[in-house]
Coordinates of C-alpha atoms in Angstrom, one line a residue:
M1 CA -0.1 -0.1 0.1
N2 CA 1.4 3.7 -0.7
I3 CA 0.7 5.6 1.9
L4 CA 1.3 9.6 2.2
I5 CA 1.7 11.3 5.6
T6 CA 2.0 15.5 5.3
G7 CA 3.8 16.3 8.2
G8 CA 6.1 13.3 7.7
A9 CA 9.5 14.6 9.1
G10 CA 7.8 15.4 12.6
F11 CA 7.7 14.1 16.0
I12 CA 4.5 12.1 15.3
G13 CA 4.7 11.6 11.8
S14 CA 8.4 10.1 11.7
H15 CA 7.6 7.7 14.1
L16 CA 4.1 6.7 12.1
A17 CA 6.6 6.5 9.2
E18 CA 8.6 4.0 11.1
F19 CA 5.7 2.0 12.2
L20 CA 4.4 1.9 8.4
L21 CA 7.4 0.9 7.2
K22 CA 7.2 -2.2 9.6
K23 CA 4.5 -3.3 8.0
G24 CA 5.4 -3.2 4.9
H25 CA 4.0 -0.1 3.4
T26 CA 5.8 2.3 0.9
V27 CA 5.8 5.6 2.7
T28 CA 6.3 8.7 1.5
A29 CA 6.6 11.6 4.1
F30 CA 5.6 15.3 2.9
D31 CA 7.0 17.9 5.2
N32 CA 7.9 21.8 4.4
L33 CA 10.8 21.2 7.4
S34 CA 9.3 24.3 9.1
T35 CA 8.7 22.2 12.4
G36 CA 9.5 18.8 11.1
S37 CA 13.2 18.0 10.7
R38 CA 15.0 15.8 8.6
E39 CA 17.1 14.7 12.0
N40 CA 13.9 13.0 12.7
I41 CA 13.6 10.9 9.3
K42 CA 17.6 10.4 8.9
H43 CA 17.4 6.9 9.7
L44 CA 14.2 6.2 7.4
A45 CA 16.2 7.5 4.5
P46 CA 18.0 4.2 3.2
H47 CA 14.9 2.5 3.5
N48 CA 13.7 1.6 -0.6
R49 CA 10.4 1.9 0.6
F50 CA 10.5 5.6 2.0
I51 CA 10.6 8.8 0.0
F52 CA 10.5 12.2 1.4
K53 CA 9.3 14.9 -0.7
K54 CA 9.7 18.4 0.8
G55 CA 6.7 20.9 0.2
S56 CA 3.7 22.7 1.6
V57 CA 0.1 21.6 1.6
L58 CA -0.8 25.3 1.2
F59 CA 0.1 24.9 -2.3
K60 CA -1.9 22.2 -4.5
N61 CA 0.6 21.6 -7.0
D62 CA 2.9 20.5 -4.5
I63 CA 0.7 18.0 -2.9
E64 CA -1.7 16.5 -5.9
P65 CA 0.3 14.3 -7.7
L66 CA 1.3 12.3 -4.3
I67 CA -2.0 12.0 -3.5
A68 CA -3.2 11.1 -6.3
R69 CA -0.9 7.8 -6.0
S70 CA -1.5 7.2 -2.4
H71 CA -4.3 4.7 -0.9
H72 CA -4.0 6.3 2.2
I73 CA -3.3 9.8 3.9
Y74 CA -2.7 10.7 7.0
H75 CA -3.5 14.6 7.7
L76 CA -0.6 15.7 10.3
A77 CA 1.1 18.5 8.9
A78 CA -0.4 21.4 11.3
A79 CA 1.3 24.5 13.2
V80 CA 2.5 22.8 16.5
G81 CA 2.9 23.9 19.8
V82 CA 2.3 26.8 22.3
K83 CA 4.9 28.9 21.9
Y84 CA 4.6 28.4 18.1
I85 CA 1.0 29.4 18.2
V86 CA 1.0 32.1 20.5
G87 CA 3.8 33.8 18.1
H88 CA 2.1 33.1 14.8
P89 CA -1.5 33.5 14.9
L90 CA -1.5 33.9 11.3
Q91 CA 0.3 31.2 10.0
T92 CA -0.9 28.4 12.6
L93 CA -4.7 29.6 11.0
I94 CA -3.9 29.7 7.3
T95 CA -1.8 26.3 8.0
N96 CA -4.3 24.7 9.9
V97 CA -7.3 25.7 7.7
D98 CA -6.3 26.0 4.4
G99 CA -3.9 23.2 4.4
T100 CA -6.5 20.7 5.7
K101 CA -8.9 21.9 3.0
N102 CA -6.7 21.4 0.3
V103 CA -6.1 17.8 1.2
L104 CA -9.5 16.9 1.8
E105 CA -10.3 18.4 -1.1
L106 CA -7.5 16.5 -3.6
A107 CA -8.5 13.3 -1.6
A108 CA -11.8 13.7 -2.7
K109 CA -11.3 13.1 -6.4
K110 CA -10.1 9.6 -5.9
K111 CA -12.3 8.8 -2.9
I112 CA -8.6 8.0 -0.8
P113 CA -9.5 7.6 3.0
V114 CA -8.0 10.4 5.3
L115 CA -6.8 10.5 8.9
I116 CA -7.1 13.9 10.8
T117 CA -5.1 14.7 13.4
S118 CA -7.4 17.1 15.8
S119 CA -6.5 18.2 19.2
S120 CA -8.0 18.2 22.9
E121 CA -7.8 21.6 22.4
V122 CA -11.2 21.9 21.0
Y123 CA -12.8 20.7 24.0
G124 CA -12.1 24.4 25.6
K125 CA -12.9 25.8 28.6
N126 CA -15.2 22.4 29.0
D127 CA -14.5 20.8 32.8
N128 CA -17.0 18.2 32.4
L129 CA -14.3 15.4 32.9
P130 CA -13.7 12.7 30.9
F131 CA -14.0 15.0 27.7
G132 CA -16.5 12.9 25.1
E133 CA -16.7 13.1 21.5
N134 CA -19.8 14.5 21.6
A135 CA -19.3 17.1 24.4
D136 CA -20.4 20.5 23.7
R137 CA -17.6 23.4 23.9
T138 CA -17.0 26.8 25.4
Y139 CA -14.4 28.8 24.2
G140 CA -12.7 32.4 25.8
S141 CA -11.8 35.4 23.7
A142 CA -11.1 36.0 20.2
Y143 CA -8.2 38.2 21.6
S144 CA -6.7 35.1 22.6
E145 CA -4.1 33.1 20.3
R146 CA -4.9 29.9 22.1
W147 CA -8.2 29.8 21.0
G148 CA -7.8 31.3 17.8
Y149 CA -5.5 27.6 17.6
A150 CA -8.4 25.6 19.1
L151 CA -11.0 26.9 16.7
S152 CA -9.0 26.3 13.7
K153 CA -8.8 22.4 14.5
A154 CA -12.7 22.2 15.2
L155 CA -13.2 23.5 12.0
D156 CA -10.7 20.7 10.3
E157 CA -12.8 18.5 12.5
C158 CA -16.2 20.1 10.7
L159 CA -14.9 20.2 7.0
A160 CA -13.5 16.0 7.2
L161 CA -17.3 15.4 8.4
A162 CA -18.8 17.9 5.5
Y163 CA -16.5 15.8 3.1
W164 CA -17.5 12.3 4.8
R165 CA -21.3 13.4 4.5
E166 CA -21.3 15.2 1.0
K167 CA -18.6 13.7 -1.0
N168 CA -18.6 10.0 0.5
L169 CA -14.7 10.8 1.2
P170 CA -13.9 8.2 4.2
V171 CA -12.4 10.3 7.2
V172 CA -11.3 9.5 10.6
I173 CA -10.6 12.0 12.7
V174 CA -8.4 11.6 16.0
R175 CA -8.3 14.2 18.6
L176 CA -4.5 13.8 20.5
F177 CA -3.8 14.0 24.1
N178 CA -0.5 15.4 24.8
T179 CA 1.2 12.8 22.9
V180 CA 5.1 12.4 24.1
G181 CA 8.6 10.2 23.3
P182 CA 11.5 10.3 21.9
R183 CA 12.3 12.6 19.3
Q184 CA 10.1 15.1 20.6
S185 CA 11.5 19.1 20.9
S186 CA 11.6 21.2 23.6
H187 CA 11.8 23.9 20.7
Y188 CA 8.2 24.7 20.7
G189 CA 7.4 24.6 24.3
M190 CA 6.3 20.8 24.9
V191 CA 6.5 20.7 28.5
I192 CA 8.2 17.1 28.9
P193 CA 11.3 17.5 26.5
T194 CA 11.6 20.8 28.0
F195 CA 11.8 19.8 31.9
I196 CA 14.4 16.9 30.6
K197 CA 16.4 19.4 28.6
Q198 CA 16.2 22.3 31.6
T199 CA 17.1 19.4 34.3
L200 CA 19.9 17.5 32.5
A201 CA 21.7 20.9 32.1
G202 CA 21.0 22.1 35.5
E203 CA 19.2 24.8 34.8
P204 CA 15.9 26.0 36.8
I205 CA 12.8 23.9 35.9
T206 CA 10.3 26.4 34.5
V207 CA 6.4 25.7 35.0
F208 CA 4.1 28.2 33.4
G209 CA 1.0 29.2 35.5
S210 CA 0.6 27.8 38.9
G211 CA 1.6 24.6 38.3
S212 CA -1.7 23.0 39.6
Q213 CA -3.1 22.4 36.0
T214 CA -3.3 18.6 35.0
R215 CA -2.8 17.1 32.0
C216 CA -2.3 13.1 30.5
F217 CA 0.8 12.2 28.6
S218 CA 0.3 9.3 26.1
H219 CA 3.5 7.5 24.5
V220 CA 3.8 8.4 20.2
N221 CA 4.2 4.2 20.2
D222 CA 0.5 3.7 21.1
I223 CA -1.0 6.5 19.5
V224 CA 0.8 6.0 15.6
M225 CA -0.7 2.4 16.5
A226 CA -4.3 3.0 16.9
M227 CA -3.8 5.6 14.4
A228 CA -2.9 2.9 11.9
D229 CA -5.8 0.8 13.6
L230 CA -8.5 3.2 12.8
M231 CA -7.7 4.0 9.2
N232 CA -8.2 0.0 8.6
N233 CA -11.5 -0.1 10.7
K234 CA -14.2 1.5 8.3
Q235 CA -16.6 1.5 11.4
A236 CA -14.0 4.5 12.1
Y237 CA -15.1 6.3 9.2
G238 CA -17.0 9.4 9.7
E239 CA -16.1 9.3 13.4
I240 CA -13.7 11.8 15.6
V241 CA -12.1 9.4 18.2
N242 CA -10.1 10.2 21.7
L243 CA -6.3 8.7 21.5
G244 CA -4.2 9.8 24.8
S245 CA -4.3 8.2 28.2
T246 CA -6.2 8.1 31.7
E247 CA -2.9 8.6 33.8
T248 CA -3.7 12.0 35.2
I249 CA -0.8 14.3 37.0
S250 CA -0.1 18.1 37.5
I251 CA 2.4 20.2 36.2
R252 CA 4.1 20.6 39.0
D253 CA 4.0 17.3 40.0
L254 CA 5.3 16.3 36.6
A255 CA 8.1 18.8 37.0
E256 CA 8.9 16.7 40.6
K257 CA 9.1 13.3 39.0
I258 CA 11.3 14.7 36.1
K259 CA 13.6 16.1 38.9
H260 CA 13.3 12.7 40.6
I261 CA 14.1 10.5 38.1
T262 CA 17.3 12.3 36.7
K263 CA 18.5 13.3 40.1
S264 CA 18.6 16.6 39.6
K265 CA 19.4 19.5 41.8
S266 CA 17.1 22.2 39.5
K267 CA 15.1 24.2 41.6
I268 CA 11.3 24.5 40.3
I269 CA 10.0 27.9 39.6
T270 CA 6.8 29.0 38.6
V271 CA 6.4 32.2 35.6
P272 CA 3.2 34.0 35.0
Y273 CA 1.7 33.2 31.7
D274 CA 1.8 36.6 31.0
K275 CA 5.7 36.6 31.1
A276 CA 5.9 32.9 29.4
Y277 CA 3.2 34.0 26.4
S278 CA 1.1 36.7 26.3
P279 CA -1.2 39.1 28.4
T280 CA -4.0 37.4 27.0
F281 CA -3.2 33.6 27.1
E282 CA -5.4 31.4 29.2
D283 CA -4.7 27.9 29.6
M284 CA -7.0 24.5 30.0
Q285 CA -6.9 23.6 33.6
K286 CA -7.8 19.8 33.3
R287 CA -7.6 17.2 30.1
L288 CA -9.0 13.5 30.6
P289 CA -10.1 12.0 27.4
D290 CA -13.2 9.4 27.6
L291 CA -11.6 6.4 26.0
A292 CA -14.7 4.3 25.3
K293 CA -15.1 4.8 21.6
A294 CA -11.3 3.8 21.0
K295 CA -11.3 0.4 23.1
K296 CA -14.5 -0.1 21.2
L297 CA -13.2 0.6 17.4
I298 CA -10.2 -1.1 17.9
G299 CA -9.7 -2.5 21.8
Y300 CA -7.4 0.9 22.1
K301 CA -5.6 1.2 25.7
S302 CA -2.1 2.8 26.8
T303 CA 0.3 0.6 27.2
Y304 CA 3.2 2.8 29.1
S305 CA 2.9 4.7 32.3
L306 CA 4.1 8.0 32.6
D307 CA 7.0 7.0 34.3
Q308 CA 8.2 4.3 31.3
I309 CA 7.8 7.6 28.9
I310 CA 9.7 9.3 31.0
Q311 CA 12.7 6.7 31.5
S312 CA 12.1 6.4 26.9
M313 CA 12.7 10.3 26.6
L314 CA 15.6 10.0 28.8
R315 CA 17.3 7.2 27.1

């Protein structure tokens, strides 16, 4: 099977490419390298069933010939990381919305199945835990860049479902909850690689906000396997599916855990959101996915504990 991964040189994309190659598929990784990296895929380059193409999903001429010869498309190309999103609000909206529209429009010509990666950000200020795929959402002010990103991913979902309903395009939408693992960069504000980098360098561990906000972290290996399983399950077409873990931890406790595991003497300091990002920044205080649909469709469960995830990233 010929498989196209947009954003294929990114953190998740590179792990997905690796997984699909092991399954015997031919994989084309398509990436503009704005946040992805050749370093992520250098170990795949010698593989005779791996192809890398540089280009942007914003330009149909770049992506159309690759889509035309694909059997499945995993659309991962998007703006990533809180730091990037806050610093580049316009490019975030254009990349997420126009890029997704182009992929869906071109895939619809030949009814090529597409998996769209969405985000737990779409749940907004909802505090009714755990988050179910049918949950109502409440967003903050349009002046906050964070909600612009959330709305762009929500619009991606609506576009995908509209193509499913009106054009009979097979689509699967996955909402990812803090996917982490080896090769994840700290450069765009990802919390675990940032804390690890700080502890190993003996620098202060910077906890943004109060540190009481809670998250659930899932290993990238679990996520890419689930994505492939969903793409191969026609019952998942036209569905939105949460993927993540239910092991919850506060960001302050996460800093303490990483400090303990690394035997670091780094101090933990708190940094107000307005100094870390911008005066208009708002955070989601709690995130916890309802994984019942994923379990029903593909028997999904998280197989890595948080301690195992941190150890894998340290190695």
